Tab-separated table of C-alpha atoms in Angstrom:
chain	number	residue	atom	x	y	z
A	65	MET	CA	140.216	97.758	-53.465
A	66	ALA	CA	137.710	95.885	-51.440
A	67	VAL	CA	134.958	97.864	-49.632
A	68	LEU	CA	134.404	97.023	-45.926
A	69	PRO	CA	130.945	96.857	-44.492
A	70	LEU	CA	129.703	100.033	-42.761
A	71	PHE	CA	129.473	98.586	-39.285
A	72	SER	CA	133.028	97.401	-39.424
A	73	ARG	CA	134.115	101.007	-39.387
A	74	LEU	CA	132.385	101.753	-36.022
A	75	PRO	CA	134.637	101.733	-32.984
A	76	ARG	CA	134.231	98.727	-30.718
A	77	ARG	CA	133.647	98.974	-26.909
A	78	SER	CA	137.007	97.556	-26.320
A	79	ASP	CA	138.506	100.130	-28.564
A	80	SER	CA	137.201	103.134	-26.610
A	81	LEU	CA	137.308	101.850	-22.962
A	82	SER	CA	140.116	100.181	-21.288
A	83	ASP	CA	139.654	97.036	-19.270
A	84	THR	CA	140.452	98.953	-16.109
A	85	THR	CA	137.704	101.515	-16.746
A	86	LEU	CA	135.113	98.786	-17.346
A	87	THR	CA	136.038	97.089	-14.113
A	88	GLU	CA	135.706	100.339	-12.165
A	89	ARG	CA	132.249	100.993	-13.626
A	90	ARG	CA	131.069	97.507	-12.768
A	91	LEU	CA	132.249	97.905	-9.172
A	92	SER	CA	130.622	101.352	-8.978
A	93	ASN	CA	127.281	100.050	-10.249
A	94	SER	CA	127.426	97.114	-7.867
A	95	SER	CA	128.109	99.437	-4.930
A	96	ASN	CA	125.242	101.747	-5.905
A	97	ARG	CA	122.832	98.868	-6.192
A	98	SER	CA	123.772	97.459	-2.796
A	99	SER	CA	123.244	100.855	-1.150
A	100	LEU	CA	119.747	101.185	-2.523
A	101	PRO	CA	116.922	100.220	-0.091
A	102	TYR	CA	115.215	96.824	-0.425
A	103	TYR	CA	117.813	95.650	-2.834
A	104	ASN	CA	117.868	92.106	-1.430
A	105	PRO	CA	115.091	90.210	-3.196
A	106	ASP	CA	114.740	87.833	-0.186
A	107	GLN	CA	114.156	90.687	2.279
A	108	LYS	CA	110.499	91.585	2.895
A	109	ALA	CA	109.599	95.225	2.951
A	110	PRO	CA	108.238	96.416	6.351
A	111	HIS	CA	104.533	97.178	6.707
A	112	ARG	CA	103.534	100.745	6.147
A	113	TRP	CA	102.174	101.108	9.692
A	114	VAL	CA	105.559	100.153	11.124
A	115	SER	CA	107.225	102.879	9.121
A	116	SER	CA	104.503	105.317	10.074
A	117	PHE	CA	104.822	104.368	13.765
A	118	LYS	CA	108.581	104.837	13.723
A	119	SER	CA	108.120	108.173	12.055
A	120	THR	CA	105.913	109.414	14.911
A	121	LEU	CA	108.770	108.731	17.317
A	122	ASN	CA	111.449	110.352	15.174
A	123	PRO	CA	112.135	113.952	16.276
A	124	LYS	CA	113.675	114.743	12.881
A	125	ILE	CA	110.342	113.966	11.193
A	126	VAL	CA	107.622	115.124	13.639
A	127	GLY	CA	109.613	117.433	15.841
A	128	LYS	CA	111.215	116.935	19.231
A	129	LYS	CA	108.194	117.956	21.352
A	130	LYS	CA	105.715	115.757	19.498
A	131	ALA	CA	108.115	112.816	19.414
A	132	THR	CA	108.608	113.072	23.182
A	133	ARG	CA	104.852	113.160	23.757
A	134	ASN	CA	104.367	110.126	21.509
A	135	ARG	CA	107.062	108.192	23.335
A	136	VAL	CA	105.414	108.931	26.698
A	137	LEU	CA	102.047	107.716	25.346
A	138	VAL	CA	103.632	104.523	24.071
A	139	LEU	CA	105.278	103.947	27.443
A	140	LEU	CA	101.961	104.483	29.263
A	141	PHE	CA	100.253	102.058	26.918
A	142	ILE	CA	102.884	99.403	27.608
A	143	VAL	CA	102.561	99.944	31.375
A	144	LEU	CA	98.760	99.626	31.177
A	145	VAL	CA	98.978	96.425	29.173
A	146	LEU	CA	101.502	94.881	31.556
A	147	GLY	CA	99.439	96.079	34.542
A	148	GLY	CA	96.314	94.505	33.070
A	149	ILE	CA	98.128	91.216	32.636
A	150	ALA	CA	99.433	91.392	36.218
A	151	VAL	CA	95.948	92.098	37.609
A	152	GLY	CA	94.504	89.227	35.591
A	153	VAL	CA	97.145	86.843	36.920
A	154	TRP	CA	96.545	88.142	40.472
A	155	PHE	CA	92.790	87.552	40.266
A	156	ALA	CA	93.363	84.093	38.810
A	157	LEU	CA	95.623	83.237	41.757
A	158	VAL	CA	93.107	84.643	44.258
A	159	LEU	CA	90.256	82.635	42.739
A	160	THR	CA	92.414	79.540	42.887
A	161	LEU	CA	93.215	80.240	46.537
A	162	ILE	CA	89.556	80.732	47.385
A	163	ASP	CA	88.720	77.440	45.725
A	164	ARG	CA	91.524	75.647	47.549
A	165	LEU	CA	91.012	77.309	50.942
A	166	THR	CA	87.195	77.247	51.117
A	167	PRO	CA	86.421	74.692	53.831
A	168	THR	CA	84.485	71.595	52.947
A	169	ILE	CA	81.080	71.272	54.565
A	170	PRO	CA	80.163	67.810	55.853
A	171	SER	CA	77.016	66.228	54.525
A	172	ASN	CA	74.575	65.522	57.345
A	173	GLY	CA	71.047	66.056	58.555
A	174	VAL	CA	71.707	69.555	59.925
A	175	GLN	CA	72.957	70.786	56.538
A	176	ARG	CA	69.867	69.386	54.806
A	177	ILE	CA	67.653	71.210	57.309
A	178	VAL	CA	69.600	74.446	56.743
A	179	ARG	CA	69.105	74.160	52.965
A	180	SER	CA	65.393	73.411	53.161
A	181	TRP	CA	64.404	75.646	56.099
A	182	SER	CA	61.909	78.343	55.147
A	183	GLY	CA	60.432	79.510	58.466
A	184	PRO	CA	60.124	78.910	62.228
A	185	ALA	CA	57.589	76.125	61.671
A	186	ASP	CA	60.341	74.094	59.995
A	187	SER	CA	62.450	74.098	63.166
A	188	VAL	CA	60.485	71.064	64.367
A	189	ALA	CA	58.815	69.847	61.168
A	190	ALA	CA	62.196	69.337	59.480
A	191	LEU	CA	63.098	66.763	62.122
A	192	THR	CA	60.457	64.349	60.816
A	193	PRO	CA	61.504	61.843	59.685
A	194	TRP	CA	64.448	61.930	62.041
A	195	PRO	CA	67.806	62.248	60.234
A	196	LYS	CA	70.046	59.681	61.915
A	197	ASP	CA	73.092	61.486	60.548
A	198	PHE	CA	71.903	64.677	62.252
A	199	SER	CA	75.307	66.055	63.373
A	200	ARG	CA	77.646	63.581	61.714
A	201	GLY	CA	81.120	64.966	61.075
A	202	ILE	CA	80.600	68.187	63.078
A	203	SER	CA	83.319	68.897	65.612
A	204	PRO	CA	82.131	71.101	68.487
A	205	VAL	CA	84.021	74.394	68.892
A	206	GLN	CA	83.941	76.723	71.891
A	207	CYS	CA	82.280	79.557	69.997
A	208	HIS	CA	79.196	81.567	70.842
A	209	SER	CA	76.738	82.352	68.045
A	210	HIS	CA	76.100	86.000	68.890
A	211	ASN	CA	72.497	87.140	68.195
A	212	ASP	CA	71.814	83.689	66.815
A	213	TYR	CA	68.172	84.511	66.006
A	214	TRP	CA	69.423	86.919	63.291
A	215	ARG	CA	70.798	84.048	61.259
A	216	THR	CA	69.112	82.699	58.166
A	217	VAL	CA	68.363	79.539	60.125
A	218	PRO	CA	68.443	80.102	63.913
A	219	LEU	CA	69.967	77.310	66.027
A	220	TYR	CA	70.714	75.009	63.060
A	221	ASP	CA	73.268	77.346	61.454
A	222	ALA	CA	75.191	77.430	64.729
A	223	ILE	CA	75.050	73.652	65.241
A	224	ALA	CA	76.103	73.065	61.620
A	225	ALA	CA	79.182	75.235	62.198
A	226	GLY	CA	79.987	73.451	65.453
A	227	CYS	CA	79.269	76.374	67.785
A	228	THR	CA	78.471	75.306	71.332
A	229	GLY	CA	76.642	78.488	72.300
A	230	VAL	CA	73.563	80.271	70.919
A	231	GLU	CA	71.815	83.464	72.003
A	232	ALA	CA	68.188	84.598	72.057
A	233	ASP	CA	66.873	88.030	73.090
A	234	ILE	CA	63.407	87.587	74.569
A	235	TRP	CA	60.468	89.957	75.069
A	236	LEU	CA	57.312	89.178	77.032
A	237	ASP	CA	54.167	89.593	74.937
A	238	GLY	CA	51.167	88.433	76.944
A	239	SER	CA	52.014	84.850	77.845
A	240	GLU	CA	54.462	84.386	74.985
A	241	LEU	CA	58.212	85.009	74.757
A	242	LEU	CA	59.046	86.590	71.422
A	243	VAL	CA	62.596	86.549	70.064
A	244	GLY	CA	64.145	89.647	68.480
A	245	HIS	CA	66.694	92.412	68.934
A	246	ARG	CA	64.206	95.305	68.934
A	247	ARG	CA	60.469	95.533	69.510
A	248	HIS	CA	59.774	96.539	65.912
A	249	SER	CA	61.444	93.317	64.669
A	250	LEU	CA	59.238	90.943	66.706
A	251	SER	CA	56.761	88.575	65.092
A	252	SER	CA	54.318	86.072	66.575
A	253	ASP	CA	55.897	83.043	64.882
A	254	ARG	CA	59.422	83.728	66.141
A	255	THR	CA	59.206	82.599	69.742
A	256	LEU	CA	61.585	81.022	72.228
A	257	LYS	CA	59.572	77.818	72.000
A	258	SER	CA	59.429	77.595	68.211
A	259	LEU	CA	63.055	78.523	67.537
A	260	TYR	CA	64.855	76.865	70.464
A	261	VAL	CA	62.949	74.952	73.143
A	262	GLU	CA	60.803	72.713	70.928
A	263	PRO	CA	63.497	71.786	68.357
A	264	LEU	CA	66.066	71.095	71.103
A	265	THR	CA	63.575	68.945	72.992
A	266	THR	CA	62.824	66.954	69.827
A	267	ILE	CA	66.507	66.612	68.859
A	268	LEU	CA	67.573	65.372	72.298
A	269	SER	CA	64.599	63.031	72.570
A	270	LYS	CA	65.512	61.395	69.252
A	271	ILE	CA	69.239	61.187	70.038
A	272	ASN	CA	68.602	59.560	73.415
A	273	SER	CA	65.687	57.335	72.400
A	274	ASP	CA	67.841	54.258	71.792
A	275	SER	CA	70.824	55.193	73.967
A	276	ALA	CA	72.034	52.716	76.547
A	277	SER	CA	73.993	55.397	78.380
A	278	ASN	CA	72.874	56.544	81.811
A	279	THR	CA	74.152	60.030	80.957
A	280	PRO	CA	72.051	62.022	78.483
A	281	LEU	CA	73.773	62.562	75.129
A	282	GLY	CA	74.186	66.015	73.629
A	283	VAL	CA	73.560	67.319	70.111
A	284	PHE	CA	77.080	66.676	68.761
A	285	ASP	CA	77.690	63.142	67.612
A	286	VAL	CA	81.502	63.585	67.600
A	287	ASP	CA	81.472	64.510	71.305
A	288	PRO	CA	78.045	63.874	72.903
A	289	THR	CA	79.300	65.072	76.307
A	290	THR	CA	79.503	68.660	74.992
A	291	THR	CA	76.854	70.972	76.409
A	292	LEU	CA	75.078	73.511	74.210
A	293	THR	CA	74.772	76.861	76.004
A	294	LEU	CA	71.495	78.712	75.470
A	295	LEU	CA	72.085	82.356	76.479
A	296	ILE	CA	68.802	84.105	77.237
A	297	ASP	CA	68.997	87.912	77.071
A	298	ILE	CA	65.972	89.258	78.967
A	299	LYS	CA	64.813	92.562	77.467
A	300	THR	CA	61.666	93.344	79.475
A	301	ASP	CA	60.853	93.512	83.193
A	302	ALA	CA	62.718	90.659	84.848
A	303	LYS	CA	60.272	89.858	87.650
A	304	THR	CA	57.383	89.572	85.217
A	305	ILE	CA	59.192	87.526	82.610
A	306	TRP	CA	61.067	85.203	84.984
A	307	PRO	CA	58.220	82.752	85.866
A	308	VAL	CA	57.204	82.605	82.189
A	309	LEU	CA	60.756	81.705	81.187
A	310	LEU	CA	60.998	78.927	83.777
A	311	ASP	CA	57.642	77.541	82.624
A	312	GLN	CA	58.666	77.490	78.942
A	313	LEU	CA	61.912	75.678	79.776
A	314	ALA	CA	59.897	72.876	81.406
A	315	PRO	CA	60.106	70.411	78.430
A	316	LEU	CA	63.902	70.542	78.540
A	317	ARG	CA	63.922	70.277	82.314
A	318	THR	CA	61.526	67.318	82.557
A	319	GLY	CA	63.398	65.524	79.800
A	320	GLY	CA	66.541	65.664	81.903
A	321	TRP	CA	68.401	67.733	79.311
A	322	LEU	CA	69.300	70.804	81.397
A	323	SER	CA	72.448	71.423	83.438
A	324	HIS	CA	71.456	72.221	87.012
A	325	TRP	CA	72.802	72.907	90.466
A	326	ASN	CA	72.038	70.134	92.928
A	327	ASP	CA	71.668	71.893	96.260
A	328	THR	CA	71.668	68.617	98.146
A	329	SER	CA	75.012	67.386	96.876
A	330	LYS	CA	76.319	70.929	96.254
A	331	THR	CA	77.448	69.966	92.759
A	332	LEU	CA	76.913	71.204	89.229
A	333	VAL	CA	75.264	68.493	87.142
A	334	ARG	CA	76.061	69.128	83.482
A	335	GLY	CA	73.455	68.293	80.862
A	336	PRO	CA	73.190	68.506	77.059
A	337	VAL	CA	71.881	72.101	77.376
A	338	THR	CA	72.989	74.832	79.791
A	339	VAL	CA	70.723	77.880	80.121
A	340	VAL	CA	72.351	81.193	81.084
A	341	GLY	CA	70.514	84.429	81.810
A	342	THR	CA	71.911	87.825	80.834
A	343	GLY	CA	70.593	91.326	80.110
A	344	ASN	CA	67.907	92.103	82.705
A	345	THR	CA	68.265	88.708	84.360
A	346	PRO	CA	68.186	89.385	88.137
A	347	PHE	CA	70.962	87.754	90.139
A	348	ASP	CA	68.762	87.446	93.236
A	349	LEU	CA	66.098	85.461	91.366
A	350	VAL	CA	68.774	83.115	89.992
A	351	THR	CA	70.203	82.412	93.448
A	352	ALA	CA	66.728	82.029	94.942
A	353	GLU	CA	66.290	78.737	93.083
A	354	LYS	CA	67.857	75.953	95.165
A	355	HIS	CA	67.831	73.447	92.310
A	356	ARG	CA	68.508	76.064	89.679
A	357	TYR	CA	68.274	75.389	85.947
A	358	VAL	CA	69.152	78.923	84.836
A	359	PHE	CA	72.592	80.316	85.625
A	360	PHE	CA	73.857	83.879	85.690
A	361	ASP	CA	76.103	85.669	83.214
A	362	ALA	CA	78.579	87.276	85.637
A	363	PRO	CA	80.401	90.549	84.843
A	364	LEU	CA	83.866	89.474	83.662
A	365	ASN	CA	85.472	92.818	84.468
A	366	ASP	CA	84.412	92.521	88.148
A	367	ILE	CA	85.053	88.826	88.585
A	368	SER	CA	88.357	89.227	90.427
A	369	GLN	CA	86.879	91.589	93.061
A	370	ASP	CA	83.355	90.200	93.533
A	371	THR	CA	83.358	86.798	95.232
A	372	ARG	CA	79.622	86.174	94.780
A	373	TYR	CA	79.989	84.622	91.335
A	374	THR	CA	80.789	80.909	91.437
A	375	THR	CA	79.762	77.737	89.589
A	376	GLU	CA	76.897	77.489	92.076
A	377	ASN	CA	75.086	80.422	90.497
A	378	SER	CA	76.966	81.472	87.330
A	379	TYR	CA	78.222	79.855	84.145
A	380	TYR	CA	79.375	82.597	81.760
A	381	ALA	CA	81.478	85.595	82.789
A	382	SER	CA	81.095	88.219	80.053
A	383	VAL	CA	81.923	91.815	79.242
A	384	SER	CA	82.218	93.963	76.130
A	385	VAL	CA	85.726	94.583	74.821
A	386	HIS	CA	85.204	98.338	75.037
A	387	LYS	CA	84.092	98.225	78.669
A	388	ALA	CA	86.926	95.890	79.573
A	389	VAL	CA	89.896	97.658	77.956
A	390	GLY	CA	88.592	100.717	76.110
A	391	ILE	CA	88.969	101.426	72.401
A	392	VAL	CA	91.045	98.925	70.450
A	393	PHE	CA	92.643	100.694	67.497
A	394	PRO	CA	92.820	99.102	64.013
A	395	TRP	CA	96.471	98.127	64.405
A	396	GLY	CA	95.652	95.933	67.397
A	397	PRO	CA	95.431	95.948	71.201
A	398	THR	CA	98.229	97.472	73.231
A	399	GLY	CA	100.371	95.484	75.642
A	400	GLY	CA	98.372	96.860	78.567
A	401	GLN	CA	95.056	95.878	76.976
A	402	LYS	CA	96.313	92.360	76.340
A	403	GLU	CA	97.467	91.969	79.924
A	404	ALA	CA	94.113	93.214	81.243
A	405	MET	CA	92.191	90.687	79.117
A	406	LYS	CA	94.530	87.860	80.148
A	407	LYS	CA	93.947	88.640	83.826
A	408	MET	CA	90.163	88.572	83.366
A	409	ILE	CA	90.324	85.239	81.531
A	410	ALA	CA	92.518	83.770	84.273
A	411	ALA	CA	90.225	85.088	87.046
A	412	ALA	CA	87.148	83.499	85.430
A	413	SER	CA	88.980	80.216	84.950
A	414	GLU	CA	89.955	80.148	88.629
A	415	ARG	CA	86.252	80.438	89.517
A	416	GLY	CA	85.333	77.672	87.080
A	417	LEU	CA	83.428	80.119	84.866
A	418	VAL	CA	83.440	80.419	81.073
A	419	SER	CA	84.970	83.755	80.008
A	420	ARG	CA	83.535	85.643	77.026
A	421	PHE	CA	84.237	89.031	75.428
A	422	TRP	CA	81.444	90.407	73.286
A	423	SER	CA	81.394	93.393	70.940
A	424	ILE	CA	84.678	92.354	69.326
A	425	PRO	CA	85.400	94.860	66.520
A	426	PHE	CA	84.085	93.497	63.239
A	427	TRP	CA	86.254	95.757	61.068
A	428	PRO	CA	88.947	95.846	59.930
A	429	VAL	CA	89.047	92.115	59.335
A	430	SER	CA	92.737	91.951	60.188
A	431	LEU	CA	91.972	93.349	63.665
A	432	ARG	CA	89.158	90.857	64.203
A	433	MET	CA	91.410	87.972	63.225
A	434	GLN	CA	94.169	89.298	65.467
A	435	LEU	CA	91.812	89.496	68.457
A	436	TRP	CA	90.357	86.049	67.793
A	437	GLN	CA	93.840	84.580	67.659
A	438	PHE	CA	94.964	86.405	70.788
A	439	LEU	CA	91.884	85.405	72.803
A	440	THR	CA	92.141	81.782	71.698
A	441	ASN	CA	95.829	81.629	72.602
A	442	SER	CA	95.027	83.255	75.961
A	443	GLY	CA	92.554	80.496	76.863
A	444	ILE	CA	89.233	82.273	76.344
A	445	GLY	CA	86.335	80.119	77.509
A	446	MET	CA	83.953	81.009	74.682
A	447	LEU	CA	84.816	82.994	71.564
A	448	ASN	CA	81.972	85.392	70.758
A	449	MET	CA	81.373	85.762	66.999
A	450	ASP	CA	78.929	86.861	64.336
A	451	ASP	CA	80.214	84.846	61.358
A	452	VAL	CA	80.165	81.278	62.645
A	453	VAL	CA	81.416	79.614	59.435
A	454	GLU	CA	84.357	82.007	59.142
A	455	ALA	CA	85.250	81.435	62.786
A	456	THR	CA	84.967	77.651	62.932
A	457	ARG	CA	85.904	76.388	59.463
A	458	TRP	CA	88.320	78.886	57.893
A	459	ASN	CA	92.042	79.030	58.516
A	460	TRP	CA	92.366	82.513	60.041
A	461	ASP	CA	95.930	82.862	58.748
A	462	TRP	CA	94.596	82.709	55.184
A	463	CYS	CA	91.555	84.938	55.583
A	464	ILE	CA	93.414	87.874	54.055
A	465	VAL	CA	95.627	87.289	51.016
A	466	ALA	CA	97.286	90.127	49.103
A	467	GLY	CA	94.921	92.588	50.779
A	468	LEU	CA	91.804	90.650	49.728
A	469	VAL	CA	89.453	89.177	52.343
A	470	LEU	CA	88.760	85.577	51.319
A	471	CYS	CA	86.661	84.337	54.239
């Protein structure tokens, strides 16, 4: 009898397990493998910090209270990031608006003088050699450069902006007229002659040197018929200072540059410069001059009742906003205040006088812009202002954008 090999006696897999059982095991193993995490070899495992971050938000892992706190912190972080992006975009838009809205400044002789001016001595020295493009491209605007002597460059800053009115406060010091707002701010080199009379005399002499016109030309090349108003605010004793003022205006008078009242023809002869006295200027001394070269700044609030003030003796008719209509609140003038100002403007116009409100609130800016717009629309004769560039070159409707003052 033949002997079989040992391994032939062992039971085979197929002998002990049925085909059905094998199939069930294979399916079970396949199901177990598919339920295991990261089974798919093509699927990348998440970073550890992602898993850790998710864990901090899971109340089953860190607890409900801590998970809630963590979620609030995450929300705040997202809000801050989005807010930072919004602010950055807002500032970028504002900077773009400023760049687009900033008015262009014409290139001319006045601008070169403004850039190079270092002191009162330059008011005349800077005019040599004479810049033939002195006021080229400057359109005159009916604005008054309030306290003009405070500017970086008196007179020239106002002309460069197109303002047709400048103002100088004068104090008598010996035989000299010093310019300044208070006594402690006076200096010997800042005089009416050095800052205003001498440069204006030189400017008008140069402009009219080769003119064929019988009528003297003014400082603005765009419209040479425009007169420049020089408002003189007398601070010291009027009777003492008056003859000194008339004497220092002599160069402008002899040159034929001053507006004056011709008593013979009973007419107002307009010139390139019109001098107006205010402050302590005495009305009786103004009217005493038959051929007067200095006119009076009449009280605008009394103009409708007082018949003394006419083009024969006055040019401006001025009053402070507060004295005229009382306090103007930040949200704007009331209907009654507007009507009162309109009546004053109309009364001055009927007399042939130039109306002007001074002490216009500087802040808030929105109120200032509102008053400027209202006065302009109401036919104000001269708009009183401190920032001449803002007033003459900026678009007032775009001075405030998204709560930010651009001009």
